[in-house]
Amino acid sequence: MVSIGIDVSKGKSTVCFLKPYGEVLHKPFEVQHTEKELKALVEMINTLSEEARVVMESTGAYHYPVLACLKEQGIFVSVINPLVMSKYANMAIRKGKTDKLDTIKIANFGLDHCFRLVDYTPSTDVYDELKVLNRQYLSYISMRIRAKQTLTNLLDRTMPGIKTQLLNRSDVPDRDKLCDFVKEYWHFDNITCMSEAEFITNYNNWAKKQGYQASTEKAKKIYALALEGIPTLPSSTPSTKMLVLEAVKALHMIDTTLALILAQMRDLAKSLKEYDTVMAMPGVGEILGPRLIAEIGDIGRFYSSSALVAYAGLDAPPFQSGNYIAANRNISKRGSASLRRTGYEVMRFLKIAKPIKDNAVYLYMIKKENEGKPRKVAKIAALNKFLRIYYARVKEVYSLV
């Protein structure tokens, strides 16, 4: 057997061909991620007279070009978790790190674990696309939080306290009442320059025009707040208006992008057989359903429900030494943080919905809380149960096909 270690980096990889007992067949050399050089690598592998197994680390998106090229030619490729590879590399007493040393270590890993290597199996295109969309969704959510903080900081200096009066926000991007209000008035001076009666008329006309409910009482509260508030950024300077309106514009653009991503995810998820089954589960809605499917992916990847729980990092590995057996163990968190996050949101909405009738997950969560468990611990325990039920139901869908 020949173990081919590939240390992947951005735009290039370092490759080493290694045989048992440390015999180097080809010294470490660089391969650019171009069609010409990757084809040359494939030809080198195909000319080998012995069985060849390629081993590489999962390195975000950088390893995909090499992986795709090798799998197209039917070459055995095992993609290793970076944490596993890191622990293996750190076993050496004398440490050093270069691309050449790393590729030799990866090739050695392939020889030492030749019987445990698993050939990479590409997942369905729909699942891959869903996962990419969900990761971008999470990235835009982070951007939205920062944009919201920027707008809030500016409003605290131009319209302090206005958020307490305009809290309601729809999930439709064009229906953010706070942003629409700020776009219209942007500073308390634009409100106090009018009389109360004028502002009430102006506010109600604006609300009707934007499709919101007109309210004289709400207008009176906002006017009183404007009279009592102390803005610390003057409305007379052009930069104040520019900064506030640009913050609103940035938040609106992010919300629009999030809505487009979610719409695309729904369309893709509807094409999968498990969509209706997943959407019927309490706590899973139009937003969390596609995201949950995206993070779990093809259920056929998991040999059991315990494997799915471990993939989420919710498993609690046993700890025993001599006569001591640990009873209180924490979850490993060695798994998909995105899946844990999405699952936790499902548990939050499940707790809000309170589907008491015939819902084992909700009843289990309440049981754990009644036992004195903290709410977060109870939700994580319920998520463990939820994933096991998810596995069973989706497996059943495909077994009936």
C-alpha positions in Angstrom: 0.0 0.0 0.0 1.1 3.6 -0.7 -0.2 6.3 1.5 -0.4 9.7 -0.2 -0.5 12.5 2.3 -1.7 15.9 1.1 -1.3 19.0 3.2 -3.8 21.5 1.7 -3.4 25.2 1.8 -5.0 28.1 -0.1 -4.3 27.7 -3.8 -1.7 24.9 -3.4 -1.0 21.6 -1.7 2.1 19.7 -0.6 2.1 16.0 -1.5 4.1 13.1 -0.2 4.1 9.4 -1.4 5.0 7.1 1.5 5.3 3.3 1.7 5.4 1.1 4.9 8.4 1.3 7.2 9.0 4.9 6.2 10.1 4.3 2.6 9.6 7.6 0.7 8.4 6.9 -2.8 8.2 10.6 -3.8 9.6 13.4 -1.6 7.2 16.2 -0.7 6.5 18.4 -3.6 4.0 21.2 -4.3 0.9 21.0 -6.5 -0.9 24.2 -7.5 -4.7 23.9 -7.6 -5.0 24.1 -11.3 -6.5 21.7 -13.7 -3.2 20.9 -15.4 -1.2 20.2 -12.1 -4.0 18.2 -10.5 -4.4 16.0 -13.6 -0.6 15.4 -13.4 -1.1 14.3 -9.8 -3.9 11.9 -10.8 -1.6 10.4 -13.4 1.2 9.8 -10.9 -1.3 8.0 -8.6 -2.7 5.9 -11.4 0.8 4.7 -12.5 1.4 3.1 -9.1 1.4 -0.7 -9.2 0.2 -0.9 -5.5 -3.0 0.1 -3.8 -3.0 3.9 -3.2 -4.9 5.7 -0.5 -5.0 9.5 -0.3 -5.2 11.1 3.1 -6.0 14.8 3.6 -7.3 17.1 6.3 -10.7 18.9 6.1 -9.6 22.5 5.6 -12.7 24.6 5.0 -13.2 25.2 1.3 -9.6 24.9 0.3 -9.5 21.1 -0.1 -12.6 20.9 -2.3 -10.7 21.3 -5.7 -8.3 18.5 -4.9 -11.0 16.3 -3.4 -13.3 16.8 -6.4 -10.5 16.1 -9.0 -9.4 12.9 -7.2 -12.9 11.5 -6.7 -13.8 12.1 -10.3 -11.1 9.6 -11.2 -12.3 7.1 -8.6 -9.3 7.4 -6.3 -9.7 6.5 -2.7 -9.6 9.6 -0.6 -10.0 9.8 3.2 -10.8 13.3 4.7 -9.7 13.5 8.3 -11.0 15.8 11.0 -8.2 18.4 11.8 -8.5 17.7 15.5 -7.7 14.0 15.0 -4.7 14.9 12.8 -3.5 17.5 15.3 -3.6 15.0 18.2 -1.7 12.4 16.0 1.0 15.0 15.0 1.5 16.1 18.6 2.5 12.6 19.7 6.0 13.3 18.6 8.5 14.5 21.2 10.5 16.7 18.8 8.0 19.1 17.2 8.3 21.2 14.1 5.9 22.6 11.6 6.4 23.1 7.8 4.3 22.0 4.9 6.7 19.2 4.1 6.8 17.9 7.6 3.0 18.1 7.8 2.5 16.1 4.6 4.8 13.4 5.9 2.8 13.2 9.1 -0.4 13.0 7.2 1.0 10.2 5.0 2.2 8.3 8.2 -1.3 8.7 9.6 -2.6 6.9 6.6 -0.2 4.0 7.1 -0.8 3.7 10.8 -4.6 3.8 10.4 -4.9 2.1 7.0 -7.7 -0.3 8.2 -9.7 2.5 9.7 -9.6 4.9 6.7 -13.1 5.6 5.2 -13.4 6.5 1.6 -15.1 9.9 1.2 -18.6 9.7 -0.2 -20.0 12.9 -1.8 -23.3 14.0 -0.4 -26.3 14.9 -2.6 -26.0 18.3 -4.3 -29.2 19.6 -2.6 -27.7 18.9 0.9 -24.4 20.6 -0.1 -26.2 23.6 -1.5 -28.4 23.9 1.6 -25.4 23.7 3.9 -23.6 26.5 2.0 -26.8 28.6 2.1 -27.2 28.1 5.8 -23.6 29.0 6.6 -24.0 32.2 4.6 -27.2 32.8 6.5 -25.4 32.5 9.8 -22.7 34.8 8.5 -25.3 37.4 7.5 -27.0 37.0 10.9 -23.7 38.1 12.5 -23.5 41.0 10.2 -27.1 41.9 11.1 -26.3 41.9 14.8 -23.4 44.3 14.2 -25.5 46.5 11.9 -28.3 46.6 14.6 -25.8 47.6 17.2 -24.5 50.4 15.0 -28.0 51.7 14.5 -28.9 51.4 18.2 -25.7 53.4 19.2 -26.7 56.2 16.8 -30.3 56.2 17.9 -29.2 56.5 21.5 -27.6 59.8 20.5 -30.3 61.1 18.2 -33.5 59.6 19.4 -32.8 58.1 22.9 -35.5 55.6 24.0 -37.3 55.3 20.6 -36.7 51.6 20.5 -39.0 51.1 23.5 -41.9 52.6 21.5 -41.3 50.7 18.3 -40.4 47.1 19.2 -42.6 45.2 16.9 -40.8 43.9 13.8 -42.1 41.5 11.2 -39.9 38.9 9.6 -40.5 40.5 6.2 -37.5 42.9 5.5 -39.7 45.7 4.2 -41.8 45.7 7.4 -39.4 46.9 10.0 -41.3 49.7 11.7 -38.4 51.1 13.6 -36.2 51.4 10.5 -39.1 53.0 8.5 -39.8 55.4 11.3 -36.1 56.4 11.6 -35.9 56.8 7.9 -38.7 59.3 8.0 -37.7 61.3 11.2 -34.1 60.3 12.1 -33.8 62.9 14.9 -36.0 64.2 17.8 -35.6 67.7 16.5 -37.6 66.8 13.4 -40.5 65.8 15.8 -40.2 68.7 18.3 -40.2 71.3 15.5 -43.9 70.4 15.1 -46.8 70.9 17.6 -48.2 67.8 19.2 -51.3 67.9 17.0 -49.2 68.3 13.9 -47.1 65.4 14.7 -50.1 63.2 15.5 -51.6 63.9 12.1 -48.2 63.5 10.5 -47.5 60.2 12.3 -50.9 58.7 11.5 -50.6 59.6 7.8 -47.1 58.1 7.7 -48.4 54.9 9.4 -51.2 54.5 6.9 -48.9 55.1 4.0 -46.4 52.5 5.2 -49.1 50.0 5.9 -48.9 50.2 9.7 -51.7 50.7 12.2 -52.3 54.4 12.9 -52.4 55.2 16.7 -52.9 58.5 18.3 -51.8 57.2 21.7 -48.6 55.9 20.2 -47.9 59.3 18.5 -48.5 61.1 21.8 -46.0 58.8 23.6 -43.4 59.4 20.9 -43.9 63.1 21.0 -43.6 63.2 24.8 -40.4 61.1 24.6 -39.0 63.5 22.0 -39.7 66.5 24.3 -38.0 64.8 27.3 -35.1 63.2 25.4 -31.7 64.8 25.2 -30.0 64.0 21.9 -26.2 64.3 22.0 -25.7 64.5 18.2 -26.9 67.7 16.7 -29.4 67.6 13.8 -27.8 70.6 12.2 -24.7 68.8 11.0 -25.0 66.9 7.7 -23.0 63.9 9.0 -25.7 63.0 11.6 -28.4 62.5 9.0 -26.0 60.7 6.7 -24.8 58.2 9.4 -28.3 57.4 10.7 -29.8 56.9 7.2 -26.8 54.8 6.0 -27.1 52.6 9.1 -30.8 52.0 8.3 -29.9 51.3 4.7 -27.2 48.8 5.7 -29.6 46.9 8.0 -32.3 46.9 5.4 -29.9 45.4 2.8 -28.9 42.6 5.2 -32.5 41.8 6.0 -33.3 41.6 2.3 -30.4 39.2 1.7 -31.5 37.0 4.6 -35.0 36.8 3.2 -33.6 35.8 -0.2 -31.4 33.1 1.3 -34.3 31.7 3.4 -36.6 31.6 0.4 -34.0 29.7 -1.6 -33.4 27.3 1.3 -37.2 26.6 1.5 -37.4 25.9 -2.2 -34.5 23.4 -2.0 -35.7 21.7 1.2 -39.2 21.2 -0.3 -37.6 18.9 -3.0 -36.5 16.5 -0.3 -38.6 13.6 0.9 -38.2 14.4 4.6 -39.4 18.0 4.3 -43.0 17.4 5.3 -42.0 15.1 8.1 -39.5 17.6 9.6 -41.9 20.5 9.2 -44.5 18.6 11.1 -42.3 18.3 14.2 -43.2 20.8 17.0 -40.8 23.7 17.3 -39.7 23.5 13.7 -41.0 26.4 11.6 -40.5 28.0 8.2 -37.1 29.4 9.2 -35.6 26.6 11.4 -36.9 23.7 9.3 -34.7 24.2 6.2 -31.8 25.2 8.5 -32.1 22.0 10.5 -32.2 19.9 7.3 -29.2 21.8 6.0 -27.0 21.1 9.1 -28.0 17.4 9.4 -27.8 16.7 5.7 -28.3 13.2 4.4 -29.5 11.0 7.3 -28.0 8.0 5.6 -24.6 9.2 6.7 -25.3 8.2 10.2 -25.4 4.5 11.2 -27.6 5.2 14.3 -29.3 8.0 16.2 -26.3 8.0 18.6 -24.0 8.9 15.7 -26.3 11.9 14.9 -26.2 13.0 18.6 -22.4 12.7 18.5 -22.2 14.7 15.3 -24.0 17.5 17.1 -21.5 17.3 20.0 -24.3 16.4 22.5 -22.8 13.1 23.5 -21.2 12.6 27.0 -18.3 10.2 26.6 -18.0 7.7 29.5 -15.2 8.2 32.1 -14.1 5.3 34.3 -10.9 4.5 36.1 -10.6 1.6 38.5 -13.6 1.6 40.8 -14.5 5.2 39.9 -17.3 5.7 37.4 -18.2 9.3 36.6 -21.9 10.0 36.9 -22.2 13.7 36.1 -20.7 14.3 32.7 -20.8 17.3 30.4 -21.5 17.1 26.7 -18.4 16.8 24.5 -19.1 19.8 22.2 -16.9 18.0 19.7 -19.3 18.3 16.8 -21.2 20.8 14.6 -21.7 24.0 16.6 -24.1 25.2 13.9 -26.3 22.2 14.4 -26.3 22.7 18.2 -27.2 26.3 17.7 -30.0 25.6 15.3 -31.3 22.7 17.6 -31.2 25.0 20.6 -33.4 27.5 18.8 -35.9 24.8 18.0 -36.0 23.9 21.7 -36.6 27.6 22.6 -39.6 27.8 20.2 -40.8 24.5 21.4 -40.8 25.8 25.0 -42.8 28.9 23.8 -45.3 26.9 21.9 -45.9 24.5 24.8 -47.3 21.5 22.8 -48.3 19.5 25.9 -50.4 16.9 24.1 -48.4 13.9 22.8 -45.1 15.7 22.6 -42.4 13.6 24.2 -39.6 16.2 23.7 -41.5 19.0 25.4 -42.6 16.8 28.3 -39.1 15.6 28.7 -37.8 19.2 28.9 -40.4 20.0 31.5 -39.5 16.9 33.4 -35.8 17.9 33.6 -36.7 21.4 34.7 -38.9 19.9 37.5 -36.0 17.8 38.6 -34.1 21.0 39.3 -31.9 21.1 36.1 -31.1 24.6 34.8 -33.2 25.6 31.8 -30.3 25.4 29.4 -29.4 21.9 30.6 -33.0 20.9 30.2 -33.1 22.2 26.6 -29.9 20.4 25.7 -31.2 17.1 27.1 -34.5 17.6 25.2 -32.5 18.4 22.0 -30.7 15.0 22.4 -34.1 13.3 22.5 -35.3 15.5 19.6 -32.4 14.4 17.4 -33.1 10.7 18.1 -36.7 11.1 17.1 -35.7 13.1 14.0 -33.4 10.2 13.0 -36.1 7.6 13.5 -38.8 9.5 11.5 -36.6 10.5 8.6 -35.1 7.0 8.4 -38.7 5.7 8.2 -39.5 8.1 5.3 -36.6 6.7 3.2 -37.3 3.1 4.2 -40.8 3.3 2.9 -39.6 4.7 -0.5 
